[in-house]
Short mmCIF file of C-alpha atoms in Angstrom, two decimals:
data_model
loop_
_atom_site.label_atom_id
_atom_site.label_comp_id
_atom_site.label_asym_id
_atom_site.label_seq_id
_atom_site.Cartn_x
_atom_site.Cartn_y
_atom_site.Cartn_z
CA ILE C 1 35.96 -12.90 20.43
CA ASN C 2 37.61 -10.12 20.08
CA MET C 3 36.36 -10.03 16.17
CA GLU C 4 32.82 -10.60 17.47
CA THR C 5 33.23 -7.52 19.34
CA ALA C 6 35.14 -5.80 17.00
CA ASN C 7 31.40 -6.30 14.26
CA HIS C 8 29.35 -6.12 17.32
CA THR C 9 29.67 -1.56 17.01
CA ALA C 10 27.30 0.51 17.49
CA VAL C 11 24.77 0.78 14.39
CA SER C 12 24.21 4.69 12.95
CA GLU C 13 23.54 3.78 9.23
CA PHE C 14 22.35 1.71 6.97
CA LEU C 15 23.58 1.43 2.82
CA LEU C 16 20.11 0.81 0.76
CA LEU C 17 21.59 -0.39 -2.44
CA GLY C 18 18.61 -1.35 -4.83
CA LEU C 19 18.56 0.38 -7.66
CA THR C 20 21.74 2.07 -7.89
CA GLU C 21 22.57 1.64 -12.12
CA ASP C 22 22.72 4.75 -13.81
CA PRO C 23 21.87 7.44 -11.69
CA PRO C 24 20.91 9.92 -13.59
CA THR C 25 17.91 7.67 -15.28
CA ILE C 26 16.90 5.82 -12.30
CA PHE C 27 16.41 9.56 -11.03
CA GLY C 28 14.46 10.87 -13.91
CA LEU C 29 12.34 7.09 -13.73
CA PHE C 30 12.03 8.17 -9.93
CA LEU C 31 10.86 12.11 -9.84
CA PHE C 32 8.43 11.17 -12.91
CA MET C 33 6.68 8.23 -10.99
CA TYR C 34 6.54 9.93 -7.73
CA LEU C 35 5.23 13.29 -9.83
CA VAL C 36 2.69 11.57 -10.72
CA THR C 37 1.62 9.11 -8.00
CA LEU C 38 1.11 12.38 -6.72
CA VAL C 39 -0.64 14.35 -9.09
CA GLY C 40 -3.06 11.59 -9.76
CA ASN C 41 -3.88 10.87 -6.24
CA LEU C 42 -4.95 14.43 -5.30
CA LEU C 43 -6.78 14.86 -8.76
CA ILE C 44 -9.38 11.74 -6.95
CA ILE C 45 -9.08 13.77 -3.26
CA LEU C 46 -10.28 16.38 -5.32
CA ALA C 47 -12.86 15.64 -7.72
CA ILE C 48 -14.35 13.35 -4.45
CA ILE C 49 -14.21 16.90 -2.45
CA SER C 50 -15.87 18.35 -4.40
CA ASP C 51 -18.42 16.60 -6.48
CA SER C 52 -21.70 16.31 -3.82
CA HIS C 53 -22.99 13.07 -5.94
CA LEU C 54 -19.31 11.41 -4.88
CA HIS C 55 -20.30 11.15 -1.40
CA THR C 56 -20.45 7.70 -1.22
CA PRO C 57 -19.38 5.36 1.28
CA MET C 58 -17.16 4.17 -1.78
CA TYR C 59 -15.81 7.02 -3.01
CA PHE C 60 -15.07 8.18 0.87
CA PHE C 61 -13.13 5.12 1.36
CA LEU C 62 -11.38 5.22 -2.31
CA SER C 63 -10.14 8.92 -1.43
CA ASN C 64 -8.53 7.39 2.09
CA LEU C 65 -6.63 5.23 -0.47
CA SER C 66 -5.21 8.25 -2.89
CA PHE C 67 -4.04 9.93 0.06
CA SER C 68 -3.04 6.22 1.46
CA ASP C 69 -1.15 5.84 -1.37
CA ILE C 70 0.65 9.44 -1.33
CA CYS C 71 1.99 8.90 2.02
CA PHE C 72 3.23 5.24 1.03
CA ILE C 73 5.29 6.58 -1.63
CA SER C 74 6.32 9.60 0.33
CA THR C 75 7.91 7.84 2.75
CA THR C 76 9.99 5.77 0.58
CA VAL C 77 11.19 7.91 -3.06
CA PRO C 78 12.49 11.37 -1.93
CA LYS C 79 14.69 9.26 0.41
CA MET C 80 16.31 7.46 -2.20
CA LEU C 81 15.79 11.20 -4.56
CA VAL C 82 17.69 12.72 -1.52
CA ASN C 83 20.42 10.26 -1.90
CA ILE C 84 21.35 10.01 -5.14
CA GLN C 85 21.44 13.70 -5.78
CA ARG C 86 23.64 13.68 -2.44
CA HIS C 87 25.93 10.34 -4.65
CA SER C 88 24.58 8.91 -1.37
CA LYS C 89 23.16 5.51 -0.33
CA SER C 90 22.90 5.94 3.69
CA ILE C 91 20.29 5.97 5.36
CA SER C 92 20.69 6.39 9.20
CA TYR C 93 19.72 3.76 11.81
CA ALA C 94 16.67 5.77 13.39
CA GLY C 95 15.36 6.85 9.58
CA CYS C 96 15.11 3.15 8.39
CA LEU C 97 13.62 2.45 11.73
CA THR C 98 11.12 5.29 11.28
CA GLN C 99 11.03 4.45 7.31
CA VAL C 100 10.17 0.44 8.69
CA CYS C 101 7.28 1.95 10.91
CA PHE C 102 5.81 4.04 8.09
CA VAL C 103 5.97 1.81 5.58
CA LEU C 104 4.64 -0.89 7.80
CA VAL C 105 1.32 1.36 8.72
CA PHE C 106 0.39 2.87 5.57
CA ALA C 107 0.62 -1.05 3.68
CA GLY C 108 -0.92 -1.98 6.25
CA ILE C 109 -4.18 0.80 6.11
CA GLU C 110 -4.48 0.10 2.54
CA ASN C 111 -4.95 -3.45 2.86
CA SER C 112 -7.74 -3.38 5.47
CA LEU C 113 -9.17 -0.13 3.03
CA LEU C 114 -9.95 -2.85 0.36
CA ALA C 115 -11.12 -4.92 2.31
CA ALA C 116 -13.30 -2.03 3.33
CA MET C 117 -14.20 -1.44 -0.02
CA ALA C 118 -14.72 -4.84 -1.37
CA TYR C 119 -18.17 -5.32 1.14
CA ASP C 120 -19.03 -1.76 0.84
CA ARG C 121 -19.20 -3.70 -2.96
CA TYR C 122 -21.20 -7.14 -1.19
CA VAL C 123 -23.71 -4.46 0.31
CA ALA C 124 -24.13 -2.51 -2.70
CA ILE C 125 -24.64 -5.80 -5.23
CA CYS C 126 -26.60 -8.13 -2.35
CA HIS C 127 -28.06 -6.49 -0.19
CA PRO C 128 -28.93 -2.48 -2.02
CA LEU C 129 -32.26 -2.04 -0.30
CA ARG C 130 -30.49 -1.44 3.37
CA TYR C 131 -27.05 -0.43 1.62
CA THR C 132 -27.55 3.39 3.08
CA VAL C 133 -28.40 1.97 6.45
CA ILE C 134 -25.65 -0.76 6.48
CA MET C 135 -22.57 1.46 4.83
CA ASN C 136 -23.94 4.63 7.26
CA PRO C 137 -21.83 7.58 7.76
CA ARG C 138 -20.93 6.29 11.75
CA LEU C 139 -19.66 2.93 9.71
CA CYS C 140 -17.31 3.93 7.05
CA VAL C 141 -15.30 6.65 9.80
CA LEU C 142 -15.12 3.70 12.50
CA LEU C 143 -13.81 1.35 10.45
CA ILE C 144 -10.72 3.94 8.84
CA LEU C 145 -10.86 4.25 12.24
CA LEU C 146 -10.59 0.77 13.54
CA SER C 147 -8.04 0.58 10.45
CA LEU C 148 -5.81 3.12 11.33
CA THR C 149 -5.93 1.98 15.26
CA ILE C 150 -4.55 -1.83 14.09
CA SER C 151 -2.27 -0.65 12.02
CA ILE C 152 -0.41 1.60 13.51
CA THR C 153 -0.07 -1.13 16.72
CA TYR C 154 1.21 -3.19 14.36
CA ALA C 155 4.08 -1.18 12.51
CA LEU C 156 4.88 0.23 16.33
CA PHE C 157 4.95 -2.76 17.60
CA GLN C 158 7.34 -3.90 15.10
CA SER C 159 9.50 -1.74 14.83
CA LEU C 160 10.03 -1.37 18.43
CA MET C 161 11.13 -5.64 18.40
CA LEU C 162 14.15 -4.31 15.29
CA LEU C 163 14.88 -1.55 18.76
CA ARG C 164 16.29 -5.77 19.94
CA LEU C 165 18.23 -6.93 17.45
CA SER C 166 22.28 -6.70 17.03
CA PHE C 167 23.58 -5.54 13.14
CA CYS C 168 27.65 -6.90 12.31
CA THR C 169 29.36 -4.76 9.80
CA ASN C 170 27.42 -5.55 6.77
CA LEU C 171 24.66 -3.12 7.27
CA GLU C 172 23.61 -3.46 2.95
CA ILE C 173 19.77 -3.37 1.94
CA PRO C 174 19.22 -4.59 -1.07
CA HIS C 175 16.33 -2.66 -1.55
CA PHE C 176 16.21 1.27 -2.16
CA PHE C 177 14.21 1.91 1.06
CA CYS C 178 14.10 -0.39 4.74
CA GLU C 179 11.75 -2.95 4.46
CA ILE C 180 11.22 -4.84 7.29
CA GLY C 181 12.61 -8.54 6.49
CA GLN C 182 15.32 -7.31 4.86
CA VAL C 183 16.59 -5.58 8.29
CA ILE C 184 16.27 -7.97 10.06
CA LYS C 185 18.44 -10.57 7.62
CA LEU C 186 21.23 -8.24 8.74
CA ALA C 187 21.22 -8.52 12.96
CA CYS C 188 24.30 -10.73 14.55
CA SER C 189 21.79 -11.69 17.05
CA ASP C 190 19.32 -14.11 17.35
CA ASN C 191 16.48 -12.93 14.67
CA LEU C 192 13.52 -16.38 15.08
CA ILE C 193 10.98 -14.30 17.39
CA ASN C 194 11.51 -11.53 15.20
CA ASN C 195 11.31 -13.83 11.60
CA LEU C 196 7.96 -15.55 13.31
CA LEU C 197 6.42 -12.52 14.66
CA VAL C 198 6.64 -10.57 11.25
CA TYR C 199 5.40 -13.99 9.74
CA VAL C 200 2.10 -14.96 12.13
CA MET C 201 1.02 -10.97 12.11
CA THR C 202 1.05 -10.49 8.42
CA SER C 203 -0.17 -13.02 7.50
CA LEU C 204 -3.11 -12.51 10.59
CA LEU C 205 -3.24 -8.40 9.10
CA GLY C 206 -3.17 -9.63 5.96
CA GLY C 207 -5.19 -12.39 5.43
CA LEU C 208 -7.98 -11.95 7.73
CA PRO C 209 -8.35 -8.53 5.03
CA LEU C 210 -7.88 -10.98 2.30
CA PHE C 211 -10.37 -14.00 2.80
CA GLY C 212 -12.92 -10.76 3.42
CA ILE C 213 -12.64 -10.02 0.15
CA LEU C 214 -12.50 -12.78 -1.90
CA PHE C 215 -15.53 -13.68 0.64
CA SER C 216 -17.56 -10.70 -0.44
CA TYR C 217 -16.59 -11.21 -3.86
CA VAL C 218 -17.45 -15.70 -3.74
CA LYS C 219 -21.55 -13.94 -2.30
CA ILE C 220 -21.31 -11.37 -5.26
CA VAL C 221 -20.89 -13.79 -7.92
CA SER C 222 -23.46 -15.71 -5.94
CA SER C 223 -25.75 -12.76 -5.97
CA VAL C 224 -25.00 -11.62 -10.27
CA LEU C 225 -25.93 -15.46 -11.23
CA LYS C 226 -28.54 -15.76 -10.44
CA MET C 227 -30.20 -11.90 -11.77
CA PRO C 228 -32.24 -12.50 -14.30
CA SER C 229 -31.35 -9.32 -16.55
CA SER C 230 -28.05 -9.16 -18.94
CA GLY C 231 -28.32 -6.13 -18.37
CA ARG C 232 -28.04 -6.20 -14.69
CA LYS C 233 -25.37 -9.10 -14.15
CA SER C 234 -22.89 -6.50 -17.03
CA LYS C 235 -23.84 -2.73 -14.52
CA ALA C 236 -22.90 -5.42 -11.38
CA PHE C 237 -19.55 -6.66 -11.99
CA PHE C 238 -18.97 -3.26 -13.81
CA THR C 239 -18.54 -1.30 -10.49
CA CYS C 240 -16.28 -4.49 -9.48
CA ALA C 241 -13.61 -3.83 -11.94
CA SER C 242 -11.49 -1.46 -10.54
CA HIS C 243 -11.48 -2.43 -7.24
CA LEU C 244 -10.71 -6.25 -8.60
CA SER C 245 -8.24 -4.77 -10.80
CA VAL C 246 -6.36 -2.93 -7.45
CA VAL C 247 -6.44 -5.62 -5.09
CA SER C 248 -4.88 -8.03 -8.35
CA LEU C 249 -2.36 -5.70 -8.12
CA PHE C 250 -1.39 -4.39 -4.54
CA TYR C 251 -1.83 -8.66 -3.55
CA GLY C 252 -0.16 -10.04 -6.84
CA THR C 253 2.91 -6.93 -5.88
CA GLY C 254 3.11 -7.20 -2.49
CA LEU C 255 3.31 -11.64 -2.93
CA GLY C 256 6.09 -11.22 -6.09
CA VAL C 257 8.01 -9.62 -3.27
CA TYR C 258 8.36 -12.28 -0.93
CA VAL C 259 8.84 -14.80 -3.26
CA SER C 260 12.13 -13.07 -4.54
CA SER C 261 13.42 -12.19 -1.24
CA ALA C 262 12.71 -16.08 -0.15
CA VAL C 263 14.00 -17.60 -3.52
CA THR C 264 16.28 -15.42 -4.67
CA ASP C 265 19.92 -13.48 -2.93
CA LEU C 266 20.06 -10.71 -6.10
CA SER C 267 19.44 -7.76 -4.99
CA LYS C 268 19.28 -6.09 -8.58
CA LYS C 269 15.69 -8.34 -8.72
CA SER C 270 15.06 -7.73 -5.12
CA ALA C 271 15.01 -4.38 -5.84
CA VAL C 272 13.18 -4.70 -8.69
CA ALA C 273 10.10 -6.83 -7.82
CA SER C 274 10.64 -4.03 -3.98
CA VAL C 275 9.22 -1.14 -7.15
CA MET C 276 6.12 -3.14 -8.83
CA TYR C 277 5.32 -3.67 -4.69
CA SER C 278 5.90 -0.01 -3.25
CA VAL C 279 5.53 2.02 -6.58
CA VAL C 280 4.02 0.92 -8.97
CA PRO C 281 0.58 0.35 -7.47
CA PRO C 282 -0.04 3.45 -5.97
CA MET C 283 0.94 5.48 -9.08
CA LEU C 284 -1.83 3.01 -11.32
CA ASN C 285 -4.02 3.29 -8.99
CA PRO C 286 -5.28 6.42 -9.82
CA PHE C 287 -5.89 5.43 -13.75
CA ILE C 288 -7.49 2.60 -12.36
CA TYR C 289 -10.10 4.84 -10.85
CA SER C 290 -10.31 7.26 -13.41
CA LEU C 291 -10.50 5.46 -16.66
CA ARG C 292 -13.21 2.85 -15.72
CA ASN C 293 -15.67 4.97 -13.64
CA ARG C 294 -17.84 6.96 -15.17
CA ASP C 295 -19.23 9.66 -12.68
CA MET C 296 -15.02 9.90 -11.79
CA LYS C 297 -14.96 11.13 -15.46
CA GLU C 298 -17.37 13.20 -14.47
CA ALA C 299 -15.80 14.38 -11.49
CA LEU C 300 -12.46 15.49 -12.81
CA LYS C 301 -13.52 16.99 -15.87
CA LYS C 302 -16.02 19.15 -13.66
CA LEU C 303 -12.81 20.15 -11.53
CA ILE C 304 -10.74 20.54 -14.02
CA GLN C 305 -13.13 22.96 -15.66
CA MET C 306 -13.26 24.91 -12.41
CA SER C 307 -9.78 25.11 -12.60
CA SER C 308 -8.78 26.49 -15.50
CA LEU C 309 -11.98 29.60 -15.10
#
């Protein structure tokens, strides 16, 4: 009884163990990826704002996606860089719960934005004559606000549910940031309710947008195959290529994290999986949209020319 009481101490901090080997190399690599993500996504936002031709629903959602990517990676990587500089692995209890909350918020927003972008492509290809009527500015803003409201509510609820858990002396998280599943695993008290809530709510809030994306693309493919011109077919598929690449990257890496966490307990593999999910997609998204999009290339060229004057 005394040992059990001693183990249930007041938690002041957790230890982040992910990717702690060879600190100078890890620091340089993550600093480079962070700066590339910031610059790439800021260029996307500025290009869309500065070019009136890009003031359309698709690019409105893309600019919000870029902003969400900046916020998402800024929630996790700066803390890791500071810890490496200080030769520390600790994060405060309050800091850990705050990080959990913001990670859930921005992951949820990105999830919803990808679904909104899929719907935008569906309307543009399947109902081109009604596109401007359906995808009006009011609907676009409402979709963003709905995404924000749902994501914040979900994140706050899950973060508050973590407050009911008690923690023991084992406070080591095998990731480089506080991931909700890993935090729940460390609890000494009964965590069944927390696990159920995470799986059920994540399945709903992640599954519904994914279903919407799949449904949109089933309709798109069906509509494109009915087009008589091969040129129109290739153009229609080309407009969806960037979005499909981002969707595959986001859901593929996200699924990889949870499969990795469920299958293996090896901290190194778990940490690498978390990097693939939280750092790689925000870094690659600007390249995917700029390299495959002629309008975005032109807008970026104009932006660079304006800044050089």
